Short mmCIF file of C-alpha atoms and ligand atoms in Angstrom, two decimals:
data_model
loop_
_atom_site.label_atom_id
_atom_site.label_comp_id
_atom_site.label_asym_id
_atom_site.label_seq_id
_atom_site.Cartn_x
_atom_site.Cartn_y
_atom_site.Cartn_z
CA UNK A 1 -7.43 8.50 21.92
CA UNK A 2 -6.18 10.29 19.14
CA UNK A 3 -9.87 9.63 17.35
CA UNK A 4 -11.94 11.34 20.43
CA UNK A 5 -9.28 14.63 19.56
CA UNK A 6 -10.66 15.10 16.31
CA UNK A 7 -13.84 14.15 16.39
CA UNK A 8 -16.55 16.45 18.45
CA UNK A 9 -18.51 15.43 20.99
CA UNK A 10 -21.90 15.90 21.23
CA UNK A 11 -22.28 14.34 24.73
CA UNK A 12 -19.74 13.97 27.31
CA UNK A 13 -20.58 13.48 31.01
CA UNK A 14 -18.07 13.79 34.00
CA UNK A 15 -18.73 11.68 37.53
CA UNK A 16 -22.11 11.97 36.59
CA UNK A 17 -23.86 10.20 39.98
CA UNK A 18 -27.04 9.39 41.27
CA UNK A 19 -28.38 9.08 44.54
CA UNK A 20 -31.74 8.59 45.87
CA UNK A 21 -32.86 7.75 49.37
CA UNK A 22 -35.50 5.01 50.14
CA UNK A 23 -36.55 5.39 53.46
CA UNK A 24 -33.47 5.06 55.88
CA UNK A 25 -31.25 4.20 53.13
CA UNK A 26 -29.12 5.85 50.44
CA UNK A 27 -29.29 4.15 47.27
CA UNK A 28 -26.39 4.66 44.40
CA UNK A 29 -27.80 3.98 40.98
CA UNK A 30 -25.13 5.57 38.98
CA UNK A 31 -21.76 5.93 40.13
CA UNK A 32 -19.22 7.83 38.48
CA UNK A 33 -19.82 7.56 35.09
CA UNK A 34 -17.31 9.30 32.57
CA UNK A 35 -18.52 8.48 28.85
CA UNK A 36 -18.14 10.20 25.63
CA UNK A 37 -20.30 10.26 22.42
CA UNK A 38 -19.48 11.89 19.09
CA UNK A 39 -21.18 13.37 16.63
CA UNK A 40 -22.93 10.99 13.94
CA UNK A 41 -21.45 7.96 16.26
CA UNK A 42 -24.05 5.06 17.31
CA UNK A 43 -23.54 3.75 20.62
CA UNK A 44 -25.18 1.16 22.81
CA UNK A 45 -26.03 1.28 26.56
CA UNK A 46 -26.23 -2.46 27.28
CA UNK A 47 -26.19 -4.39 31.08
CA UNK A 48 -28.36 -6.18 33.07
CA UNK A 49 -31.80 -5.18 34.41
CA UNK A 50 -31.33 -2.87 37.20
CA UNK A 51 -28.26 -1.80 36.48
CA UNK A 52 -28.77 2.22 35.63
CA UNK A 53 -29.45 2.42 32.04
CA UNK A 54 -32.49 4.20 31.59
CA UNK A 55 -31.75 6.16 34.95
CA UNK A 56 -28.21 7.33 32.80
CA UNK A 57 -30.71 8.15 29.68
CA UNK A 58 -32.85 10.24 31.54
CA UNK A 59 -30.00 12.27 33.23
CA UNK A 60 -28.42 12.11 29.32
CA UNK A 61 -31.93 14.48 27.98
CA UNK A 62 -31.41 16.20 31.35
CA UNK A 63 -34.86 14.94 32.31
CA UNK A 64 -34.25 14.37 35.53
CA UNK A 65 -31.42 15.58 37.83
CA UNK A 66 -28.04 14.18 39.38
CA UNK A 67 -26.50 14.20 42.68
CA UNK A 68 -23.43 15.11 41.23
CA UNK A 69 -21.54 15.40 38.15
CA UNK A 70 -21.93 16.75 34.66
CA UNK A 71 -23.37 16.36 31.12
CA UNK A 72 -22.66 18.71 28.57
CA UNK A 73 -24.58 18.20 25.30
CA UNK A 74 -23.67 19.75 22.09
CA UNK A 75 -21.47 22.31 24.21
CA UNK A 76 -23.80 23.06 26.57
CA UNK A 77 -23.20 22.40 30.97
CA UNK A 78 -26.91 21.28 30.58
CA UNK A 79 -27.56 21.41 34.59
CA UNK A 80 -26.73 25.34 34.79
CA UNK A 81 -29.52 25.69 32.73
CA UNK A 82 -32.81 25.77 34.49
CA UNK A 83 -35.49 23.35 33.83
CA UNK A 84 -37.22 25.49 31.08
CA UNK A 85 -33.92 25.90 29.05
CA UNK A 86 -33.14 22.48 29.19
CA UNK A 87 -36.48 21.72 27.77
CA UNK A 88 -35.75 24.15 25.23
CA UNK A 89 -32.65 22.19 24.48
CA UNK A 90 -34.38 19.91 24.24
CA UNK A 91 -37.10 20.42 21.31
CA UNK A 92 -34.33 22.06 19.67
CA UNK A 93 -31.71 19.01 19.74
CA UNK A 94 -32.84 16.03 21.32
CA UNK A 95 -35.60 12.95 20.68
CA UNK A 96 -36.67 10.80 23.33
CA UNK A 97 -37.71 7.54 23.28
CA UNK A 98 -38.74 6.17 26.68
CA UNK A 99 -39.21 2.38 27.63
CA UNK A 100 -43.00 3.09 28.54
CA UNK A 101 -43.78 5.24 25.41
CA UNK A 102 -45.31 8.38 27.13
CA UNK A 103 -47.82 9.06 24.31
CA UNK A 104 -50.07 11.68 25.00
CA UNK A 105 -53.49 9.75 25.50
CA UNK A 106 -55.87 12.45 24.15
CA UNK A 107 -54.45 12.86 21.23
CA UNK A 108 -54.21 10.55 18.48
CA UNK A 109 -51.40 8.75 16.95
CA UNK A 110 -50.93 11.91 14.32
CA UNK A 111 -51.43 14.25 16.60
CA UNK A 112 -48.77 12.51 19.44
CA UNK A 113 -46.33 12.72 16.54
CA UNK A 114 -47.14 16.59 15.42
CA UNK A 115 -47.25 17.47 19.06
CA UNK A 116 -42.86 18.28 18.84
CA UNK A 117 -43.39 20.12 15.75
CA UNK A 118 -46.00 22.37 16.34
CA UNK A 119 -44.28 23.12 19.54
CA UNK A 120 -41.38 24.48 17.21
CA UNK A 121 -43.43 26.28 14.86
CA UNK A 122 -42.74 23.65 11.85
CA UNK A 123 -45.19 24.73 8.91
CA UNK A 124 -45.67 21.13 7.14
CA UNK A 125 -46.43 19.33 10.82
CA UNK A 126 -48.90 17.16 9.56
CA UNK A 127 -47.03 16.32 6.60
CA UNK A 128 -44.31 15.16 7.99
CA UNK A 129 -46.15 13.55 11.20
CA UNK A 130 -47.71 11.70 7.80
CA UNK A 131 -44.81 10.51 6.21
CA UNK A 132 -43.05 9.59 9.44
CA UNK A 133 -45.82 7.34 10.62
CA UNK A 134 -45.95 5.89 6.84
CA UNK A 135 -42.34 4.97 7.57
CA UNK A 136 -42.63 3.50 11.25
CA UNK A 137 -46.07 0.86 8.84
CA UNK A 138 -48.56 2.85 10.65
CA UNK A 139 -49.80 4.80 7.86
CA UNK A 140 -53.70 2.80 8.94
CA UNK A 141 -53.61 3.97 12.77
CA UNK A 142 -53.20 7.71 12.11
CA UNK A 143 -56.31 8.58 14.08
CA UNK A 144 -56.14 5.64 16.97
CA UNK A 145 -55.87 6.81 20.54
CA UNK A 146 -52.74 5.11 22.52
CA UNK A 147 -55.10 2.93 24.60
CA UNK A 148 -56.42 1.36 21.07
CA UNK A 149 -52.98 0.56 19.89
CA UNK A 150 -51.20 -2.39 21.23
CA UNK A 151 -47.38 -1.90 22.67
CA UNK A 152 -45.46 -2.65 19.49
CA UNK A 153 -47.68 0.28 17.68
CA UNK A 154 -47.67 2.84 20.93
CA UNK A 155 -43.38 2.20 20.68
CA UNK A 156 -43.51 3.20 17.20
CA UNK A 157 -45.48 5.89 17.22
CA UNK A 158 -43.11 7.19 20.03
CA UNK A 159 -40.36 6.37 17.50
CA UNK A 160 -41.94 8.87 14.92
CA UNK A 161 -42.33 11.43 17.37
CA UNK A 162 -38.55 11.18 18.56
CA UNK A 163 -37.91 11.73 15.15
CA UNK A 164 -40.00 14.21 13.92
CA UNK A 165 -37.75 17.44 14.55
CA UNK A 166 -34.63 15.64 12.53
CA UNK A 167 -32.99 15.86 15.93
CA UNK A 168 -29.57 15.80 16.01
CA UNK A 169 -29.47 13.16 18.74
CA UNK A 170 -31.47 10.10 19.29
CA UNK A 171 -32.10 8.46 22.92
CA UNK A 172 -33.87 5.80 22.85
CA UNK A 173 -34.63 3.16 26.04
CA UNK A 174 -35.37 -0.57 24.38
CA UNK A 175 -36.62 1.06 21.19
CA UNK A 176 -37.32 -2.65 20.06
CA UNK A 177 -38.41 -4.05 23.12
CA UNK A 178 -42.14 -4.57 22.58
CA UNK A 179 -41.75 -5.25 18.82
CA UNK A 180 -41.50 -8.99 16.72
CA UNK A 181 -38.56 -9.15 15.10
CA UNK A 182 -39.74 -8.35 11.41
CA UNK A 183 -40.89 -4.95 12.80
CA UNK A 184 -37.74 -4.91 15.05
CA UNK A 185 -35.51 -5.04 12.14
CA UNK A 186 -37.73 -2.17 10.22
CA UNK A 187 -37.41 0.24 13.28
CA UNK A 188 -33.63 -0.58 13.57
CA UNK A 189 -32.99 -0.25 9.65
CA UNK A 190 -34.93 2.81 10.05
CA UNK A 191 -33.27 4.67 12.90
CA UNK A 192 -29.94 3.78 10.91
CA UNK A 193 -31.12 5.39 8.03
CA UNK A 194 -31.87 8.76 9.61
CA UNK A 195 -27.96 8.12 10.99
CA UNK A 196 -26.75 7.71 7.63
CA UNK A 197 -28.81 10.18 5.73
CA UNK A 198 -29.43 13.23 8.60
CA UNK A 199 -25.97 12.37 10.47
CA UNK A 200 -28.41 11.42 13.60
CA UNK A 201 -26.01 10.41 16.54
CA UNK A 202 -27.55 7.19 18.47
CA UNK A 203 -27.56 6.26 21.91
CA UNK A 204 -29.26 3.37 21.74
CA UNK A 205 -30.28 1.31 25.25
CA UNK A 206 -31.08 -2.01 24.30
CA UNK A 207 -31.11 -5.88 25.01
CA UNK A 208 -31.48 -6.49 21.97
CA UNK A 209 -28.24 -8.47 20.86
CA UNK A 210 -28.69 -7.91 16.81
CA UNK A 211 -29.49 -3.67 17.50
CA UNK A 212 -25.93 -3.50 19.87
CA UNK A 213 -24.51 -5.39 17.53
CA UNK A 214 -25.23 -2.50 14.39
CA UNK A 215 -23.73 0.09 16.59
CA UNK A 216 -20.31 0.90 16.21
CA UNK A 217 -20.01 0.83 20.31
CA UNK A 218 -21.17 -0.33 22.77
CA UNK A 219 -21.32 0.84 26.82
CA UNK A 220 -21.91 -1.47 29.26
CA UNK A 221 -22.93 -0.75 33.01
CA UNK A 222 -23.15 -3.00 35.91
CA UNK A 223 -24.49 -1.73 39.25
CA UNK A 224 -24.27 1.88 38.13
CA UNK A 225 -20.46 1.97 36.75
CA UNK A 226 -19.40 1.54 33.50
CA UNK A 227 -17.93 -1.72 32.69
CA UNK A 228 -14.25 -1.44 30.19
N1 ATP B 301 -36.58 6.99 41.89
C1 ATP B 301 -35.99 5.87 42.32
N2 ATP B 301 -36.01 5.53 43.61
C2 ATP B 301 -35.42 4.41 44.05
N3 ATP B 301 -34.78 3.53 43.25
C3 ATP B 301 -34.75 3.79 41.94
C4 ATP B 301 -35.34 4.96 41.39
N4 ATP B 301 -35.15 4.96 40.06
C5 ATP B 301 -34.45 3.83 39.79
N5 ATP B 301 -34.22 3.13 40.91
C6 ATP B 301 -33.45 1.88 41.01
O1 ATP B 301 -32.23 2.09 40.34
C7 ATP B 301 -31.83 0.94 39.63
C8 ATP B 301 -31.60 1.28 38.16
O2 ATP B 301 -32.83 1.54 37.53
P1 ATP B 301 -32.96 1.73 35.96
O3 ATP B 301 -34.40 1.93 35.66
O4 ATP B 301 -32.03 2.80 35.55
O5 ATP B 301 -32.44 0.32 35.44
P2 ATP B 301 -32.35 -0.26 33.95
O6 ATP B 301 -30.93 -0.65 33.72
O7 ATP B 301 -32.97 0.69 33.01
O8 ATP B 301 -33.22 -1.60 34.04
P3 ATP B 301 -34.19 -2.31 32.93
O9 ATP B 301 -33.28 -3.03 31.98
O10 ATP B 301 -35.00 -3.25 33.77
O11 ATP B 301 -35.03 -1.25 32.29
C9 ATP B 301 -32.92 -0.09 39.85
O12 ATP B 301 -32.49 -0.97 40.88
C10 ATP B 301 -34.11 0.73 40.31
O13 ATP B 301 -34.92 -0.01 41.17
MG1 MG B 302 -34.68 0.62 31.87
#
């Protein structure tokens, strides 16, 4: 306790909940859920299929909206802002790393990655868009499309581009999901480098046993709630 009241948050949610209907019924996917991240920390979101995680990542990049609840991110009540402010938040703070990629299909693989930097005015875009795809091993697929790169490349190309802006924090759904485990451990020694080096604060959600196991935490749901 006396560690969360001098270190700073930079994501805290309170009762954050989630709700959808399906028809006749009312489905609760997250219930509750009071969690705390701090700056330069590395956390993982672990628990069974189903049980909320990528639902709790998405509300995390305020990407989608809650029933109720809150998530404040580096200071900020994110869901008072409206939808173009959060995005703004976002480029400015945040990288993303869904489970299904969400590369851009016209462009290429450089492009995908200097798509968050041009959108911030960066001067050296393709320079670093370069580099970072030399450091994800796809330095020979800069100018593939997504639909000729196979899953393991398409995930670390969306790596790259979650990384591109030096973001402060990382949130990543099953960043090595799709990848062997040689290239798993690259992508996981490399998104602990950036931790180390930038101060990049993690939020990793992941099965993979070896990734939760580099994190210095690790928060697990079941059925929506967090588990102690
Ligand atoms: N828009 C929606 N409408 C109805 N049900 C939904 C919706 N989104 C998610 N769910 C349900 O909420 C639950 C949690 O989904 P979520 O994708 O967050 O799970 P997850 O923990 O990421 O699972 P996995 O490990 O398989 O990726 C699932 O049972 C899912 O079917
Ligand atoms: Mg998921």
């Amino acid at each position: 306790m006396s560690d969360n009241l001098v270190k700073q948050p930079i994501l805290w949610t309170h009762a954050l909940t989630k709700q959808v209907s399906t028809g006749d019924e009312q489905l609760t996917i997250l219930q509750d859920v009071n969690l705390q991240v701090n700056a330069g920390e590395a956390v993982a979101i672990i628990g069974a299929s189903g049980s909320g995680k990528s639902t709790l990542l998405g509300l995390l990049a305020g990407l989608d909206l809650p029933t109720s609840g809150k998530v404040h991110l580096d200071n900020i009540d994110i869901f008072t802002l409206d939808e173009d402010s959060r995005a703004t938040l976002r480029s400015k703070i945040l990288g993303f790393v869904f489970q299904s990629f969400q590369l851009l299909p016209a462009l290429t693989a450089l492009e995908n990655v200097m798509l968050p930097l041009e959108l911030t005015a960066v001067s050296n875009a393709e320079a670093t868009a370069r580099r970072l795809l030399d450091r994800v091993g796809l330095a020979m697929r800069l100018y593939h499309y997504p639909k000729q790169l196979s899953g393991g490349e398409q995930q670390r190309v969306a790596i790259a581009r979650a990384f591109a802006t030096d973001p402060k924090l990382l949130l990543a759904d099953e960043p090595t999901g799709n990848l062997d485990s040689a290239t798993g451990i690259q992508i996981i020694e490399l998104m602990f480098e950036l931790n180390r080096e930038h101060g990049t604060t993690l939020v990793l959600v992941t099965h993979d046993e070896a990734l939760s196991r580099r994190c210095s935490r690790q928060i697990r749901l079941a059925n929506g709630q967090l588990v102690q």
